[in-house]
């Protein structure tokens, strides 16, 4: 609907027919009147020239406004595109945040598993330490038993040496008895010869011969008795020698057992050292597992901080 509006410009009334409201037309007329008065006040020109200059000024303002509007529109378009990119980036950040949340949960699970494994490794290390202590005690006990066996072997060796001395002494006594028997035998031979001589002289001295024969018989009995005693001494010497051999075998067996005990002690000591090294290695692995768990925990904290920062940036972009 068209409106007839009377507008005063520089003191003259102009009638306009427009679809805009009267207030709007009055505002436009006031603006044009002010612009013309500025031109008239600034230069000495007629109303017609002032109107042309005003039209030129208004056209200039219009073009500048249009240029500014275009610039603002271009800026707005850039802002809209930037907002679209930010919205897309926000979606990506939300996806990254969800992925980081999954990684965080996985890291938390790995941390829990690492802690459980660390606890188990600590238990194993304690058990290995206890076993190493027991092995050490067993090795000390074996060492003490080996020392005791060595002392027993030394004592047996000393007794064997003593028995060997006794056997040597018995052997010497047996040799002396044998020599005495040989001497008695020789004397018996001499007596027998004397008896034969006495028998040859028996015709003259039968009584002396009978007496000499009796003495010879008695000497023979003494010689036989000495021979029997020498045989007994020989048997005693042989028995003493056999006992000495047996004592030597016992000493050798004790020495072999002592060597076995010493080897067993060395083996137990080596096993204790291996157990101690295994315990140290288990302890080192537990420390390494603890460091891995701490690193995983630090990475989880860092991932959580990155997720929080991404979430904050997303919130800022949304605002």
Coordinates of C-alpha atoms in Angstrom, one line a residue:
X1 CA 0.0 0.0 0.0
X2 CA 1.5 3.4 -1.1
X3 CA 1.7 6.3 1.4
X4 CA 1.7 10.0 0.6
X5 CA 4.2 11.7 2.8
X6 CA 5.2 15.4 3.0
X7 CA 8.8 15.8 3.9
X8 CA 10.6 19.1 4.6
X9 CA 14.1 19.5 3.1
X10 CA 16.0 22.7 3.7
X11 CA 12.8 24.6 4.5
X12 CA 10.8 23.4 1.5
X13 CA 8.0 20.8 1.6
X14 CA 8.2 17.8 -0.8
X15 CA 5.4 15.3 -1.3
X16 CA 6.5 11.6 -1.7
X17 CA 4.5 8.6 -2.5
X18 CA 6.2 5.5 -1.1
X19 CA 5.4 2.1 0.3
X20 CA 7.5 2.8 3.4
X21 CA 6.0 4.3 6.5
X22 CA 5.7 8.0 7.1
X23 CA 8.2 7.9 10.0
X24 CA 10.7 6.2 7.7
X25 CA 10.2 8.8 5.0
X26 CA 10.6 11.6 7.6
X27 CA 13.8 10.0 8.7
X28 CA 15.1 9.9 5.1
X29 CA 14.1 13.5 4.5
X30 CA 15.8 14.7 7.7
X31 CA 19.0 12.9 6.7
X32 CA 18.9 14.5 3.2
X33 CA 18.1 17.9 4.7
X34 CA 21.0 17.7 7.2
X35 CA 23.4 16.6 4.4
X36 CA 22.3 19.6 2.2
X37 CA 22.7 22.0 5.1
X38 CA 26.2 20.7 5.6
X39 CA 27.0 21.4 1.9
X40 CA 25.4 24.8 2.0
X41 CA 27.2 25.7 5.2
X42 CA 30.6 24.4 3.9
X43 CA 30.5 26.1 0.4
X44 CA 28.8 29.0 -1.3
X45 CA 26.7 27.2 -3.9
X46 CA 23.1 27.4 -5.0
X47 CA 20.4 25.0 -3.9
X48 CA 20.6 23.0 -7.1
X49 CA 24.4 22.5 -6.8
X50 CA 24.0 21.8 -3.2
X51 CA 21.4 19.1 -4.0
X52 CA 23.8 17.6 -6.6
X53 CA 26.7 17.6 -4.1
X54 CA 24.4 16.1 -1.5
X55 CA 23.3 13.4 -3.9
X56 CA 27.0 12.8 -4.7
X57 CA 27.9 12.6 -1.0
X58 CA 24.9 10.3 -0.2
X59 CA 25.9 8.1 -3.2
X60 CA 29.4 8.0 -1.9
X61 CA 28.2 7.0 1.5
X62 CA 26.0 4.4 -0.1
X63 CA 28.9 2.9 -2.0
X64 CA 31.1 2.9 1.0
X65 CA 28.4 1.2 3.0
X66 CA 27.8 -1.3 0.3
X67 CA 31.6 -2.0 0.1
X68 CA 31.7 -2.4 3.9
X69 CA 28.6 -4.6 3.7
X70 CA 30.3 -6.8 1.1
X71 CA 33.4 -6.9 3.3
X72 CA 31.3 -7.8 6.3
X73 CA 29.4 -10.4 4.3
X74 CA 32.7 -11.9 3.1
X75 CA 34.0 -11.9 6.7
X76 CA 30.7 -13.5 7.9
X77 CA 31.1 -16.1 5.2
X78 CA 34.7 -16.8 6.4
X79 CA 33.4 -16.9 10.0
X80 CA 30.7 -19.4 8.9
X81 CA 33.3 -21.5 7.1
X82 CA 35.6 -21.3 10.1
X83 CA 32.7 -22.2 12.4
X84 CA 31.9 -25.2 10.1
X85 CA 35.6 -26.2 10.3
X86 CA 35.6 -25.7 14.0
X87 CA 32.5 -27.8 14.3
X88 CA 34.1 -30.6 12.2
X89 CA 37.2 -30.2 14.3
X90 CA 35.1 -30.5 17.4
X91 CA 33.6 -33.7 16.0
X92 CA 37.1 -35.0 15.4
X93 CA 38.2 -33.9 18.9
X94 CA 35.2 -35.7 20.4
X95 CA 36.2 -38.9 18.4
X96 CA 39.8 -38.4 19.6
X97 CA 38.5 -37.8 23.1
X98 CA 36.5 -41.1 22.9
X99 CA 39.6 -42.9 21.5
X100 CA 41.8 -41.4 24.3
X101 CA 39.2 -42.5 26.8
X102 CA 39.4 -46.0 25.4
X103 CA 43.2 -45.8 25.6
X104 CA 43.0 -44.4 29.1
X105 CA 40.8 -47.4 30.1
X106 CA 43.2 -49.8 28.4
X107 CA 46.1 -48.1 30.2
X108 CA 44.3 -48.4 33.5
X109 CA 43.7 -52.1 32.8
X110 CA 47.4 -52.5 31.9
X111 CA 48.3 -50.6 35.0
X112 CA 46.1 -52.9 37.1
X113 CA 47.6 -56.0 35.4
X114 CA 51.1 -54.6 35.9
X115 CA 50.4 -54.0 39.6
X116 CA 49.1 -57.6 40.0
X117 CA 52.1 -59.0 38.1
X118 CA 54.4 -56.8 40.3
X119 CA 52.7 -58.2 43.4
X120 CA 53.2 -61.7 42.1
X121 CA 56.8 -61.0 41.3
X122 CA 57.4 -59.6 44.7
X123 CA 55.9 -62.8 46.2
X124 CA 58.1 -64.9 44.0
X125 CA 61.2 -62.8 45.0
X126 CA 60.3 -63.2 48.7
X127 CA 59.9 -67.0 48.2
X128 CA 63.2 -67.2 46.3
X129 CA 64.9 -65.2 49.0
X130 CA 63.5 -67.6 51.6
X131 CA 64.6 -70.6 49.6
X132 CA 68.0 -69.0 49.1
X133 CA 68.3 -68.5 52.9
X134 CA 67.3 -72.1 53.5
X135 CA 69.8 -73.3 50.9
X136 CA 72.4 -71.1 52.6
X137 CA 71.6 -72.7 56.0
X138 CA 71.7 -76.2 54.4
X139 CA 75.1 -75.4 52.8
X140 CA 76.4 -74.1 56.2
X141 CA 75.1 -77.3 57.8
X142 CA 76.7 -79.4 55.1
X143 CA 79.9 -77.5 55.4
X144 CA 79.9 -78.1 59.2
X145 CA 79.2 -81.8 58.6
X146 CA 82.0 -82.0 56.1
X147 CA 84.3 -80.4 58.6
X148 CA 83.2 -82.9 61.2
X149 CA 83.7 -85.8 58.7
X150 CA 87.1 -84.4 57.9
X151 CA 88.0 -84.4 61.6
X152 CA 86.6 -88.0 61.9
X153 CA 88.7 -89.0 58.8
X154 CA 91.8 -87.3 60.3
X155 CA 91.2 -89.2 63.6
X156 CA 90.7 -92.5 61.7
X157 CA 93.8 -91.8 59.7
X158 CA 95.7 -91.2 63.0
X159 CA 94.3 -94.4 64.4
X160 CA 95.3 -96.2 61.2
X161 CA 98.8 -94.8 61.5
X162 CA 98.8 -96.0 65.1
X163 CA 97.5 -99.4 64.1
X164 CA 100.2 -99.5 61.4
X165 CA 102.8 -98.8 64.1
X166 CA 101.4 -101.5 66.3
X167 CA 101.4 -103.9 63.3
X168 CA 105.0 -103.0 62.5
X169 CA 105.9 -103.6 66.1
X170 CA 104.1 -106.9 66.1
X171 CA 105.8 -107.8 62.9
X172 CA 109.2 -106.9 64.5
X173 CA 108.4 -109.0 67.5
X174 CA 107.3 -111.9 65.2
X175 CA 110.6 -111.6 63.4
X176 CA 112.4 -111.7 66.7
X177 CA 110.4 -114.8 67.7
X178 CA 111.2 -116.3 64.4
X179 CA 114.9 -115.6 64.9
X180 CA 114.7 -117.1 68.4
X181 CA 112.9 -120.2 67.0
X182 CA 115.6 -120.5 64.3
X183 CA 118.3 -120.2 67.0
X184 CA 116.5 -122.8 69.1
X185 CA 116.2 -125.0 66.1
X186 CA 120.0 -124.6 65.5
X187 CA 120.6 -125.4 69.1
X188 CA 118.4 -128.4 68.8
X189 CA 120.4 -129.5 65.8
X190 CA 123.6 -129.1 67.8
X191 CA 122.0 -131.0 70.7
X192 CA 121.0 -133.7 68.3
X193 CA 124.6 -133.9 67.0
X194 CA 125.8 -134.0 70.5
X195 CA 123.3 -136.7 71.2
X196 CA 124.6 -138.7 68.3
X197 CA 128.0 -138.3 69.6
X198 CA 126.9 -139.3 73.0
X199 CA 125.2 -142.4 71.5
X200 CA 128.5 -143.3 69.7
X201 CA 130.1 -143.0 73.1
X202 CA 127.2 -144.8 74.7
X203 CA 129.2 -147.9 75.1
X204 CA 131.4 -146.2 77.5
X205 CA 129.1 -143.7 78.9
X206 CA 125.5 -145.1 78.5
X207 CA 124.3 -143.3 81.6
X208 CA 125.8 -140.1 80.2
X209 CA 124.2 -140.8 76.8
X210 CA 120.8 -141.5 78.4
X211 CA 121.0 -138.3 80.3
X212 CA 122.1 -136.5 77.1
X213 CA 119.2 -138.1 75.3
X214 CA 116.8 -136.9 77.9
X215 CA 118.3 -133.4 77.7
X216 CA 118.0 -133.6 73.9
X217 CA 114.3 -134.6 74.1
X218 CA 113.7 -131.8 76.5
X219 CA 115.5 -129.3 74.2
X220 CA 113.4 -130.7 71.3
X221 CA 110.3 -130.0 73.2
X222 CA 111.5 -126.5 74.0
X223 CA 112.3 -126.0 70.3
X224 CA 108.8 -127.3 69.3
X225 CA 107.2 -125.0 71.9
X226 CA 109.2 -122.1 70.6
X227 CA 108.2 -123.0 67.0
X228 CA 104.6 -123.1 68.1
X229 CA 104.9 -119.8 69.8
X230 CA 106.5 -118.3 66.7
X231 CA 103.6 -119.6 64.6
X232 CA 101.2 -118.0 67.1
X233 CA 103.1 -114.8 66.9
X234 CA 103.0 -115.0 63.1
X235 CA 99.2 -115.4 63.2
X236 CA 98.9 -112.5 65.5
X237 CA 101.1 -110.4 63.2
X238 CA 99.0 -111.5 60.2
X239 CA 95.8 -110.6 62.0
X240 CA 97.3 -107.2 63.1
X241 CA 98.3 -106.6 59.5
X242 CA 94.8 -107.5 58.3
X243 CA 93.3 -105.2 60.9
X244 CA 95.7 -102.4 59.7
X245 CA 94.6 -103.0 56.1
X246 CA 91.0 -102.9 57.2
X247 CA 91.7 -99.7 59.2
X248 CA 93.4 -98.2 56.1
X249 CA 90.3 -99.2 54.0
X250 CA 88.0 -97.6 56.5
X251 CA 90.2 -94.4 56.5
X252 CA 90.2 -94.4 52.7
X253 CA 86.4 -94.8 52.7
X254 CA 86.1 -92.0 55.3
X255 CA 88.3 -89.8 53.2
X256 CA 86.2 -90.6 50.1
X257 CA 83.0 -89.8 52.1
X258 CA 84.6 -86.6 53.3
X259 CA 85.4 -85.7 49.7
X260 CA 81.8 -86.5 48.7
X261 CA 80.6 -84.4 51.6
X262 CA 82.9 -81.6 50.5
X263 CA 81.7 -81.8 46.9
X264 CA 78.1 -81.9 48.1
X265 CA 78.7 -78.8 50.2
X266 CA 80.4 -77.1 47.2
X267 CA 77.4 -78.1 45.0
X268 CA 74.9 -76.9 47.7
X269 CA 76.9 -73.7 48.0
X270 CA 76.9 -73.2 44.1
X271 CA 73.1 -74.0 44.1
X272 CA 72.6 -71.4 46.9
X273 CA 74.6 -68.9 44.8
X274 CA 72.4 -69.7 41.8
X275 CA 69.3 -69.3 43.9
X276 CA 70.6 -66.0 45.2
X277 CA 71.3 -64.8 41.7
X278 CA 67.8 -66.0 40.6
X279 CA 66.3 -64.1 43.5
X280 CA 68.3 -61.0 42.6
X281 CA 67.2 -61.4 39.0
X282 CA 63.6 -61.8 40.1
X283 CA 64.0 -58.7 42.2
X284 CA 65.5 -56.8 39.3
X285 CA 62.6 -58.0 37.0
X286 CA 60.1 -56.9 39.7
X287 CA 61.8 -53.4 39.8
X288 CA 61.7 -53.3 36.0
X289 CA 58.0 -54.3 36.1
X290 CA 57.4 -51.5 38.6
X291 CA 59.1 -49.0 36.4
X292 CA 57.0 -50.1 33.4
X293 CA 53.9 -49.8 35.5
X294 CA 55.0 -46.3 36.6
X295 CA 55.7 -45.4 33.0
X296 CA 52.3 -46.7 31.9
X297 CA 50.7 -44.8 34.8
X298 CA 52.5 -41.6 33.7
X299 CA 51.4 -42.2 30.1
X300 CA 47.9 -42.7 31.3
X301 CA 48.0 -39.4 33.2
X302 CA 49.5 -37.7 30.2
X303 CA 46.7 -39.1 28.0
X304 CA 44.1 -38.0 30.5
X305 CA 45.6 -34.5 30.5
X306 CA 45.6 -34.4 26.6
X307 CA 42.0 -35.6 26.7
X308 CA 41.0 -32.9 29.2
X309 CA 42.8 -30.3 27.1
X310 CA 41.1 -31.5 24.0
X311 CA 37.7 -31.5 25.8
X312 CA 38.4 -27.9 27.0
X313 CA 39.3 -26.8 23.5
X314 CA 36.1 -28.4 22.2
X315 CA 34.1 -26.6 24.8
X316 CA 35.8 -23.3 23.9
X317 CA 35.1 -23.9 20.2
X318 CA 31.5 -24.8 21.0
X319 CA 31.1 -21.5 22.9

